[in-house]
Short mmCIF file of N, CA and C in Angstrom, two decimals:
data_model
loop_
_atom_site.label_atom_id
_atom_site.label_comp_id
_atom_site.label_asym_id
_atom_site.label_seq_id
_atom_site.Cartn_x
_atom_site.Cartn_y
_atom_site.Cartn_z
N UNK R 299 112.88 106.12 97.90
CA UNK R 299 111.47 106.39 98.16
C UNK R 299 111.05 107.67 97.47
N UNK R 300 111.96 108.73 97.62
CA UNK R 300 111.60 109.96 96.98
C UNK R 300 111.52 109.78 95.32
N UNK R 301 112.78 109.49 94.62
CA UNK R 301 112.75 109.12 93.39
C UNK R 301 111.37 108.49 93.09
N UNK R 302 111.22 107.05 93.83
CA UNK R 302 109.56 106.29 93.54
C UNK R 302 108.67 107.36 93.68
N UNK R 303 108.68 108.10 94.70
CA UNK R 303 107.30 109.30 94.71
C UNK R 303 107.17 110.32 93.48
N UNK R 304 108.93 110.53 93.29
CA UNK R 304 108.88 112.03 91.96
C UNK R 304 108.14 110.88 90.95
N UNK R 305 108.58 110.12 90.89
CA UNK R 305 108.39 109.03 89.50
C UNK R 305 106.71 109.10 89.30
N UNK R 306 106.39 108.44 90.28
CA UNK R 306 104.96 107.92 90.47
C UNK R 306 104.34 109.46 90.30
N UNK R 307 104.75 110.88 90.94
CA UNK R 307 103.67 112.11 90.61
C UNK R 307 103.81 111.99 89.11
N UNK R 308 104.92 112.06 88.70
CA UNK R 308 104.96 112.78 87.13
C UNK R 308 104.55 111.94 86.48
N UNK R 309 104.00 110.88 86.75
CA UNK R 309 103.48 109.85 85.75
C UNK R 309 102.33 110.07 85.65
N UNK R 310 102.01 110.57 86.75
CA UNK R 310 99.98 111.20 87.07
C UNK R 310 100.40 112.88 86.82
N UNK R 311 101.18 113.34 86.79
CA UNK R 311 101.16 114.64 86.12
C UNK R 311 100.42 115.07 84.82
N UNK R 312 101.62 114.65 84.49
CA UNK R 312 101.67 114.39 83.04
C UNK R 312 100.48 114.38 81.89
N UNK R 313 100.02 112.83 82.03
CA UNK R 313 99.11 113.00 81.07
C UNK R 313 97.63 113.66 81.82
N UNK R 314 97.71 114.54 82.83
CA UNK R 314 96.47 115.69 83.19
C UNK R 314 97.12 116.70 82.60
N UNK R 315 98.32 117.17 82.19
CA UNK R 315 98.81 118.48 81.77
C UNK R 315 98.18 118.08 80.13
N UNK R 316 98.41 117.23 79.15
CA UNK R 316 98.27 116.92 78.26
C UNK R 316 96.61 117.03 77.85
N UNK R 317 96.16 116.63 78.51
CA UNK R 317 94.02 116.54 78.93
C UNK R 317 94.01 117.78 79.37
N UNK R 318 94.40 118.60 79.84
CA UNK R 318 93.95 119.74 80.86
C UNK R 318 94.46 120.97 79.86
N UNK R 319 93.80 122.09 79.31
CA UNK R 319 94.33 123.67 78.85
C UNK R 319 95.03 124.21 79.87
N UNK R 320 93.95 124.33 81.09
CA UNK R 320 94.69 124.97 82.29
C UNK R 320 95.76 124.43 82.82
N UNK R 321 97.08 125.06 83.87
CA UNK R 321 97.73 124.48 84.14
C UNK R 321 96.99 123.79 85.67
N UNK R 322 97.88 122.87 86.00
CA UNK R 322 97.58 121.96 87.10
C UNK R 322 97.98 122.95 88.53
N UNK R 323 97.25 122.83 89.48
CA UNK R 323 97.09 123.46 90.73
C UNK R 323 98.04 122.59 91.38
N UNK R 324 98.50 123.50 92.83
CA UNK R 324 99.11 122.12 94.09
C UNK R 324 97.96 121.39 94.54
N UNK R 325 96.94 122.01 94.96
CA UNK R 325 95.84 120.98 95.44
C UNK R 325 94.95 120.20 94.56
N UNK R 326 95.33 119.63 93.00
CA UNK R 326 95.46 119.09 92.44
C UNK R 326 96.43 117.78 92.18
N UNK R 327 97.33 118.65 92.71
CA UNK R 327 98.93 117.16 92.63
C UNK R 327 98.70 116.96 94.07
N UNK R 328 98.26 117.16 94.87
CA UNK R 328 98.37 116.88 96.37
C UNK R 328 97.26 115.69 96.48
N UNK R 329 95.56 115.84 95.69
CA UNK R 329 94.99 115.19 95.41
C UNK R 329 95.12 113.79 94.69
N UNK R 330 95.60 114.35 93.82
CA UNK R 330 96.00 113.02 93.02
C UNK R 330 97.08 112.28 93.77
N UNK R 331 98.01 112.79 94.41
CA UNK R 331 98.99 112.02 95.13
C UNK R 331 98.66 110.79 96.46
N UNK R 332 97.37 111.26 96.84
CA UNK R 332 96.72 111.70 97.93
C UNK R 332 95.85 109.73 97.95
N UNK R 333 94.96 110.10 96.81
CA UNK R 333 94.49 108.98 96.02
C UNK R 333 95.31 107.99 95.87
N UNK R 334 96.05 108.18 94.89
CA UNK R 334 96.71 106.86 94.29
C UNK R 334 98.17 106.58 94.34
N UNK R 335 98.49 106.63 95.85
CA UNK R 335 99.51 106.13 95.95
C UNK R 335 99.61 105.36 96.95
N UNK R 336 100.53 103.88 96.41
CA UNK R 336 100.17 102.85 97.28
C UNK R 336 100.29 102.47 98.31
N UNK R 337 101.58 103.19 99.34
CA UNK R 337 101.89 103.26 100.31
C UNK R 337 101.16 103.76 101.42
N UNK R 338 100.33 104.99 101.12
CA UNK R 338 99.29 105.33 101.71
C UNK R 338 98.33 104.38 102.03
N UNK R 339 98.06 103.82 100.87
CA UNK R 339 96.97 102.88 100.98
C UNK R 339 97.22 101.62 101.69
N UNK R 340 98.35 101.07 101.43
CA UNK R 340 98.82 100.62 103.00
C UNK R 340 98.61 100.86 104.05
N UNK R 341 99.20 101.84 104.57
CA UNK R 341 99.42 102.17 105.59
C UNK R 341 97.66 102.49 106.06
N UNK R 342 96.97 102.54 105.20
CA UNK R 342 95.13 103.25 105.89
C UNK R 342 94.87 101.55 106.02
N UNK R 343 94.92 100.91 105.08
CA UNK R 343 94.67 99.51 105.90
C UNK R 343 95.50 99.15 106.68
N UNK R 344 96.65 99.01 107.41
CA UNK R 344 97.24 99.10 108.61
C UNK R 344 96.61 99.60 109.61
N UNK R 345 95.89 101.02 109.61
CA UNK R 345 95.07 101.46 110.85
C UNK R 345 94.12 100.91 110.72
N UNK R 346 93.18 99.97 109.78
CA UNK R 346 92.07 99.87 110.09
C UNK R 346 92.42 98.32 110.85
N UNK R 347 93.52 97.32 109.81
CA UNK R 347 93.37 96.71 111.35
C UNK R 347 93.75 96.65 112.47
N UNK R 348 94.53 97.41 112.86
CA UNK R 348 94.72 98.03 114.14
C UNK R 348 93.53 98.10 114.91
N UNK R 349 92.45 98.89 114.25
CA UNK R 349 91.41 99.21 115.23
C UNK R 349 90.54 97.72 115.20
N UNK R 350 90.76 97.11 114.27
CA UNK R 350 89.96 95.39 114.43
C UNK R 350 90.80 94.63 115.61
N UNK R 351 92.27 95.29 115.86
CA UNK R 351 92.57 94.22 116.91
C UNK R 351 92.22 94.78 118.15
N UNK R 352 91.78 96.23 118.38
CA UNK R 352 90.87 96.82 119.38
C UNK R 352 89.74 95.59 119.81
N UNK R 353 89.17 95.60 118.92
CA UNK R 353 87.91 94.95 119.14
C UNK R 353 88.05 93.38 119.64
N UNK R 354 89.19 92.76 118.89
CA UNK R 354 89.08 91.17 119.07
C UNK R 354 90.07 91.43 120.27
N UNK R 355 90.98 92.31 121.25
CA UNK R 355 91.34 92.39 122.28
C UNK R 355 89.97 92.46 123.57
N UNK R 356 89.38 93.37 122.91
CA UNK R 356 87.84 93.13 124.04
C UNK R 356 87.28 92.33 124.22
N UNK R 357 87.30 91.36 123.22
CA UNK R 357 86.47 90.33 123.10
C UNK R 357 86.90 89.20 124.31
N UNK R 358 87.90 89.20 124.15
CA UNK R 358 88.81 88.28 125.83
C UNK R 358 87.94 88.49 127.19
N UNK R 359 86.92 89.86 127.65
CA UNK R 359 86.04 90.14 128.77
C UNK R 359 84.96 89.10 128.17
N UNK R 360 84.89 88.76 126.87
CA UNK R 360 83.31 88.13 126.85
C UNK R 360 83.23 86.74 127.05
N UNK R 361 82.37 86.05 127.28
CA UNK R 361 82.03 84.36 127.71
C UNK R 361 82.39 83.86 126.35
N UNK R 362 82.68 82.54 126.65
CA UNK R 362 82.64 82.08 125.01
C UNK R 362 81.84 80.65 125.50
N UNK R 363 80.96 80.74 124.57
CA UNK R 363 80.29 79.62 124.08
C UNK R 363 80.44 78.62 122.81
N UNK R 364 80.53 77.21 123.06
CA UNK R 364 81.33 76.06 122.20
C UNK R 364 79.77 74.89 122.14
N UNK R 365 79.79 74.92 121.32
CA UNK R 365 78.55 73.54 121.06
C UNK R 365 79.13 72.28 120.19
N UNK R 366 79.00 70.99 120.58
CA UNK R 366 79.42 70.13 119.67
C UNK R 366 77.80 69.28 119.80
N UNK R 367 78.19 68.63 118.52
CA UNK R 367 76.55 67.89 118.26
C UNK R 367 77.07 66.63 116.97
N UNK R 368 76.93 65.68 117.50
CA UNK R 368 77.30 64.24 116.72
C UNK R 368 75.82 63.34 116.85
N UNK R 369 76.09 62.80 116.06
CA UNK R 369 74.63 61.42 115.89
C UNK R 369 75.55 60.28 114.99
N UNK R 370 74.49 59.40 115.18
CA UNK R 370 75.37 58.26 114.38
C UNK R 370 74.46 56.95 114.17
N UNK R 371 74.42 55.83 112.62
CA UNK R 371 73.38 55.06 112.78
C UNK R 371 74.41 53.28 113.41
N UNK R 372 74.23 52.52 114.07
CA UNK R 372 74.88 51.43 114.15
C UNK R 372 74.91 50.48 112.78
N UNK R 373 75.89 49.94 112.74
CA UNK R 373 75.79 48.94 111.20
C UNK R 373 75.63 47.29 111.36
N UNK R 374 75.34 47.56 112.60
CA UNK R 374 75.11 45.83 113.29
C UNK R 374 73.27 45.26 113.12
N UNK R 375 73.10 45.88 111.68
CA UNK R 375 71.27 45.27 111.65
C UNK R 375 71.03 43.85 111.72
N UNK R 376 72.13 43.13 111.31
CA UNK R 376 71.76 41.58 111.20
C UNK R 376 71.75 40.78 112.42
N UNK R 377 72.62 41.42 113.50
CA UNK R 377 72.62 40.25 114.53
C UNK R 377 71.61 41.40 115.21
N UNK R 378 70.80 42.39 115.08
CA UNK R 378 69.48 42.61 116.07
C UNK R 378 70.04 44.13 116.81
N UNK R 379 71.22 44.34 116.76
CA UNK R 379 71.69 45.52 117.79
C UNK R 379 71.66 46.72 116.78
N UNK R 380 70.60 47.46 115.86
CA UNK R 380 70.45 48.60 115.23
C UNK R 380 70.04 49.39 116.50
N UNK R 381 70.75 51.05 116.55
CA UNK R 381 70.56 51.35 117.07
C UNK R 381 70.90 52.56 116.62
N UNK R 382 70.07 53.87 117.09
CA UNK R 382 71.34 55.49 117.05
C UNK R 382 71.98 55.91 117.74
N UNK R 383 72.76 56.88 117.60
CA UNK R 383 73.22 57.40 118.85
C UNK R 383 73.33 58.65 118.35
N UNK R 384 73.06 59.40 119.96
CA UNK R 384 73.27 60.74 119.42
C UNK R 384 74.37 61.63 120.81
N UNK R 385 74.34 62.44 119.98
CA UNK R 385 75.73 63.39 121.39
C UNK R 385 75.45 64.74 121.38
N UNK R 386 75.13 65.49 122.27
CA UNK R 386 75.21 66.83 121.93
C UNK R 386 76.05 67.35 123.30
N UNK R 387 76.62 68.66 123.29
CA UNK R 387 77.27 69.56 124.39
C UNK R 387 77.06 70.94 124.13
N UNK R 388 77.17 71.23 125.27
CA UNK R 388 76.76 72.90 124.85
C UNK R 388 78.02 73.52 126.48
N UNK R 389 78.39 74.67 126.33
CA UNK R 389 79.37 75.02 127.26
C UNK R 389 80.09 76.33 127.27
N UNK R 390 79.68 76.93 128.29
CA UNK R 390 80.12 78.36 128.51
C UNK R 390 81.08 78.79 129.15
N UNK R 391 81.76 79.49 129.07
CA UNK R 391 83.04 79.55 129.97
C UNK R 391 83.40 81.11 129.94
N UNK R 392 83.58 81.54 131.20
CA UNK R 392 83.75 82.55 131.24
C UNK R 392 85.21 83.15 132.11
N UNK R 393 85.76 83.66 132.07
CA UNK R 393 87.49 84.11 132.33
C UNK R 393 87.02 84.76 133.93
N UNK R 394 86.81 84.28 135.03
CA UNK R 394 86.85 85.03 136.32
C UNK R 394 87.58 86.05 136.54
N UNK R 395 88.97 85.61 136.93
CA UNK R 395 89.90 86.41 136.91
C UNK R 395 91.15 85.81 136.58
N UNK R 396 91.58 86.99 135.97
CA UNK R 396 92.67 86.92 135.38
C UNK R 396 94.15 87.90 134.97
N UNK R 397 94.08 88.37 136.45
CA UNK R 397 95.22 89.03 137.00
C UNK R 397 95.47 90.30 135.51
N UNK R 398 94.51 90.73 135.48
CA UNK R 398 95.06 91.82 134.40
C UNK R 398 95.23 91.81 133.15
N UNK R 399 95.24 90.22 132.55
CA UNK R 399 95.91 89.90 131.15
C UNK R 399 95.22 90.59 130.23
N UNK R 400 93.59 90.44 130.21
CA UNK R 400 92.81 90.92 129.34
C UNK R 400 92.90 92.48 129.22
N UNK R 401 93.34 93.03 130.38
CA UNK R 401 93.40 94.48 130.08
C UNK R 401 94.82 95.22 129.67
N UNK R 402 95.31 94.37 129.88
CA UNK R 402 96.83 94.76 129.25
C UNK R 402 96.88 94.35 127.95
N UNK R 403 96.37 93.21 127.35
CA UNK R 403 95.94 93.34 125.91
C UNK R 403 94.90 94.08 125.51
N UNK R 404 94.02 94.86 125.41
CA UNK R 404 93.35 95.53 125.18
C UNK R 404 94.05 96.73 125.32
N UNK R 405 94.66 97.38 126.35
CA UNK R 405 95.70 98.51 126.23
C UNK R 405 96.85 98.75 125.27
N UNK R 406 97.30 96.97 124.61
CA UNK R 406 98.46 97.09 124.37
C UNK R 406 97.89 97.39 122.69
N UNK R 407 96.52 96.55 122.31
CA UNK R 407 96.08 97.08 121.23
C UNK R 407 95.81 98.62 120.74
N UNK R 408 95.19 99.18 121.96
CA UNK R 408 94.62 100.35 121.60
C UNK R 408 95.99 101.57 121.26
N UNK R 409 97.79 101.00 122.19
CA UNK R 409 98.51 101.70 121.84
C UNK R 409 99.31 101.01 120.63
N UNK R 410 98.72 100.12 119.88
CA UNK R 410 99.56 100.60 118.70
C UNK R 410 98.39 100.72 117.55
N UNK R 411 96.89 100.72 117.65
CA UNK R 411 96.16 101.64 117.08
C UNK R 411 96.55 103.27 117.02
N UNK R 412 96.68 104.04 118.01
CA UNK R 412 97.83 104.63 117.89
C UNK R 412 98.48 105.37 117.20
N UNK R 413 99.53 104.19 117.47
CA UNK R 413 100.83 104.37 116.65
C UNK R 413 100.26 103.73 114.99
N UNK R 414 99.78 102.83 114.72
CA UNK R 414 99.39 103.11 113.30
C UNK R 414 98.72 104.36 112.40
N UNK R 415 97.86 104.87 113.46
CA UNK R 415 97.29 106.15 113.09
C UNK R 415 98.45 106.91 113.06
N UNK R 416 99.42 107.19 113.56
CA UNK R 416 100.06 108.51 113.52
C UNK R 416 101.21 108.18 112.49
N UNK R 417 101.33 106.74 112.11
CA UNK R 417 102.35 106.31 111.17
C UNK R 417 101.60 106.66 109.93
N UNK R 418 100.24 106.30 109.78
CA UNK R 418 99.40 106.82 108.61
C UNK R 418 99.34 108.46 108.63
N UNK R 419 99.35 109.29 109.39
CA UNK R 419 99.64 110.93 109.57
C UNK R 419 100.61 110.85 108.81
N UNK R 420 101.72 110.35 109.27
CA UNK R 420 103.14 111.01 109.00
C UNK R 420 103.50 110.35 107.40
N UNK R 421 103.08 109.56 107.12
CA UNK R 421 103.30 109.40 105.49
C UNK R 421 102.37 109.83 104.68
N UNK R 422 101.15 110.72 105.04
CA UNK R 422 100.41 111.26 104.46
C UNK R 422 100.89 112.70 104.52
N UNK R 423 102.15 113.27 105.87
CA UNK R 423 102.24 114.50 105.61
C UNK R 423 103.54 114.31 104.51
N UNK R 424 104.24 113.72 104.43
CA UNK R 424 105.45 113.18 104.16
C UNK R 424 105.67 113.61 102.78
N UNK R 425 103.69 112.86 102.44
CA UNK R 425 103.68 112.91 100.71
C UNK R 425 103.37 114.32 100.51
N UNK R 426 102.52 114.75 100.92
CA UNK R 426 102.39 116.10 101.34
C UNK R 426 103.32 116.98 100.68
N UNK R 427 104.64 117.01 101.78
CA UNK R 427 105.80 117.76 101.80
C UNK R 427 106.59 117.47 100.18
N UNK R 428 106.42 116.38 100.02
CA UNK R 428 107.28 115.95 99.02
C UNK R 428 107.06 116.47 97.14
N UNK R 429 105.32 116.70 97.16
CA UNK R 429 104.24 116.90 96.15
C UNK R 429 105.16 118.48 95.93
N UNK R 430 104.67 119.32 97.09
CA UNK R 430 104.87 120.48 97.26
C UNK R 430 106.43 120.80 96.36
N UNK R 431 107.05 120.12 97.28
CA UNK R 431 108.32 120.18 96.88
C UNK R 431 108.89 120.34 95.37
N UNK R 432 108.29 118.82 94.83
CA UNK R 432 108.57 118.57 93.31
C UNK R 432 107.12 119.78 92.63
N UNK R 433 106.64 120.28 93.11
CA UNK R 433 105.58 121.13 92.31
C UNK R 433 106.62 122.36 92.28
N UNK R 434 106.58 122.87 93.51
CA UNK R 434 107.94 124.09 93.39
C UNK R 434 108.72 123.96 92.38
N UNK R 435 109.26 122.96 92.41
CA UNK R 435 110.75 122.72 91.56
C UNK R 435 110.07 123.05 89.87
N UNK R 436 108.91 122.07 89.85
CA UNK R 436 108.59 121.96 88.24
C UNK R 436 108.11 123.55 88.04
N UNK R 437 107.37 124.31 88.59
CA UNK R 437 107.43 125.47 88.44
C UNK R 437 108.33 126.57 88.28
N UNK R 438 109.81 126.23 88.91
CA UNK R 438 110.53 126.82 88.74
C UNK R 438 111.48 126.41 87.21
N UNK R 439 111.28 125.55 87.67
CA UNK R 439 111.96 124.80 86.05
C UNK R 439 110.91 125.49 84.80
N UNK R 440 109.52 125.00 84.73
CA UNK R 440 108.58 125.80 83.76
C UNK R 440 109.39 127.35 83.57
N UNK R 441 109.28 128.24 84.43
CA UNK R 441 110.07 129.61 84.70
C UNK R 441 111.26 129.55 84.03
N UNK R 442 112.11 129.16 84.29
CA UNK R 442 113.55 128.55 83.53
C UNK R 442 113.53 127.98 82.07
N UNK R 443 112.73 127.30 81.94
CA UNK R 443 112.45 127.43 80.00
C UNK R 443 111.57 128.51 79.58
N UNK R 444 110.73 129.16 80.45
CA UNK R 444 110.07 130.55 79.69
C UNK R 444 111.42 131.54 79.59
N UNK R 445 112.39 131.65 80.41
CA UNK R 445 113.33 132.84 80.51
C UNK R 445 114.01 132.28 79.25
N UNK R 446 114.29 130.62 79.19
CA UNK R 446 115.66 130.43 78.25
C UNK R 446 114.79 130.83 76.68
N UNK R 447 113.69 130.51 76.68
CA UNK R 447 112.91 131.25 75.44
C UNK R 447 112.87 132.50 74.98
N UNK R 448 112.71 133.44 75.87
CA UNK R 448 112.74 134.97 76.18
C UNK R 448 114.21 135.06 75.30
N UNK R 449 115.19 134.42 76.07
CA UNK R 449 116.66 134.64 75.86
C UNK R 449 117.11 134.22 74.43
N UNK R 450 116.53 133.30 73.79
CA UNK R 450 116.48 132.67 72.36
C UNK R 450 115.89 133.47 71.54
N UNK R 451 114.73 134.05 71.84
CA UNK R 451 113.87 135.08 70.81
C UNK R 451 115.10 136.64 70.64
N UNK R 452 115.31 136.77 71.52
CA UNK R 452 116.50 138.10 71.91
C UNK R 452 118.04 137.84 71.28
N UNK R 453 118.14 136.42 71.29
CA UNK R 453 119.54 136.12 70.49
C UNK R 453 119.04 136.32 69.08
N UNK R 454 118.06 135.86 68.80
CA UNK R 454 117.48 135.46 67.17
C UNK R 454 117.63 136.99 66.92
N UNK R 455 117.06 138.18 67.41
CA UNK R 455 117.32 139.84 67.10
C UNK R 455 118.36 140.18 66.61
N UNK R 456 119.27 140.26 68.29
CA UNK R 456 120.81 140.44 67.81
C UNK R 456 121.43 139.36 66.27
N UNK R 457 121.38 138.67 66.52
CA UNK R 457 121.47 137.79 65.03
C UNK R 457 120.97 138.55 63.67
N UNK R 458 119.91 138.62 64.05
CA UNK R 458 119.40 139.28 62.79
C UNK R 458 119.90 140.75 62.30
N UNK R 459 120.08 141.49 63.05
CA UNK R 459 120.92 142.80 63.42
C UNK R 459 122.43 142.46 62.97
N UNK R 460 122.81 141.83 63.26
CA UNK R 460 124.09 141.33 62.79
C UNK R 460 124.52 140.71 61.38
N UNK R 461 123.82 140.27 61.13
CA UNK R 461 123.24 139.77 59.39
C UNK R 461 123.15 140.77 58.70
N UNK R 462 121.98 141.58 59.12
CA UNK R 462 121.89 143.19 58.34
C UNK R 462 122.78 143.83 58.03
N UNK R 463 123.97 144.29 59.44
CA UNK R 463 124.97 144.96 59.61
C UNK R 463 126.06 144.36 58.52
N UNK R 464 126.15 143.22 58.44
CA UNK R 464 127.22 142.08 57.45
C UNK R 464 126.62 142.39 55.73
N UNK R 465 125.48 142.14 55.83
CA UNK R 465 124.91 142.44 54.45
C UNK R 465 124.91 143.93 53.97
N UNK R 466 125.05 145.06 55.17
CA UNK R 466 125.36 146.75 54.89
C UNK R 466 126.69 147.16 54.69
N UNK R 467 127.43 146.23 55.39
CA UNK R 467 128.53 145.78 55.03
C UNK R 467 129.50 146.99 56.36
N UNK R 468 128.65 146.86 57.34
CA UNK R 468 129.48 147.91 58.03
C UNK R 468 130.28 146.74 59.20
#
């Protein structure tokens, strides 16, 4: 998962360092991480239907109403018996009681609304932690090729000093 996350930042790193003079901020990679990554985006549609099964759990207190409606022509015109027919129903029904069920589903929805919300927290801090992390690192690494540069320009001296000294012949 981590590897997929380093992978997936530096792929959105990257070509903003390339577009961008300035260097890239954390609340830049936290942003972008933030956006377009897919797991997140999962997980935010996970809470949302969570909170839709809120709703279709309530819905169990409400009446439900059912209509059926048929018609029909007879095909008996020759011997005299044409006739229509028609059907309609209409029918309401409502849940009296029902020992609790409806409210224990409605409870049982609202606790794993929840728990989806806080599963969507925790992989949003997750990425969070993780951004941070690989930003540290690449910064320190950036630091680590400015020093090994420093250290290359300073060898190239002594080198050159040493050349001189060979060519003075001391």
């Amino acid at each position: 998962m981590n590897r997929l996350l380093m992978l997936l930042l530096y792929s959105l790193i990257i070509p903003q360092l390339r577009l961008q003079p300035q260097p890239v901020t954390l609340d830049q990679c936290i942003e972008a991480a933030l956006t377009s990554n897919p797991t997140l985006k999962r997980a935010a549609n996970n809470s949302s239907e969570a909170a839709v099964g809120v709703n279709i759990a309530r819905s169990g207190r409400f009446a439900t109403v059912t209509t059926e409606i048929a018609g029909g022509f007879s095909d008996q015109y020759r011997s005299g018996n044409n006739y229509k027919t028609a059907y309609s129903r209409l029918s309401v029904d409502q849940l009296l009681w029902q020992k609790n069920r409806v409210t224990a589903a409605i409870e049982q929805a609202r606790f794993a609304d929840k728990a989806t919300d806080a599963s969507f927290e925790a992989a949003k801090q997750e990425i969070i932690v993780s951004v941070k992390t690989l930003f540290y690192v690449c910064q320190q690494q950036q630091r680590l090729h400015t020093i090994a540069g420093e250290n290359v320009t300073r060898a190239g001296v002594f080198l050159q000093y040493a050349r001189e000294r060979v060519n003075a012949g001391l």
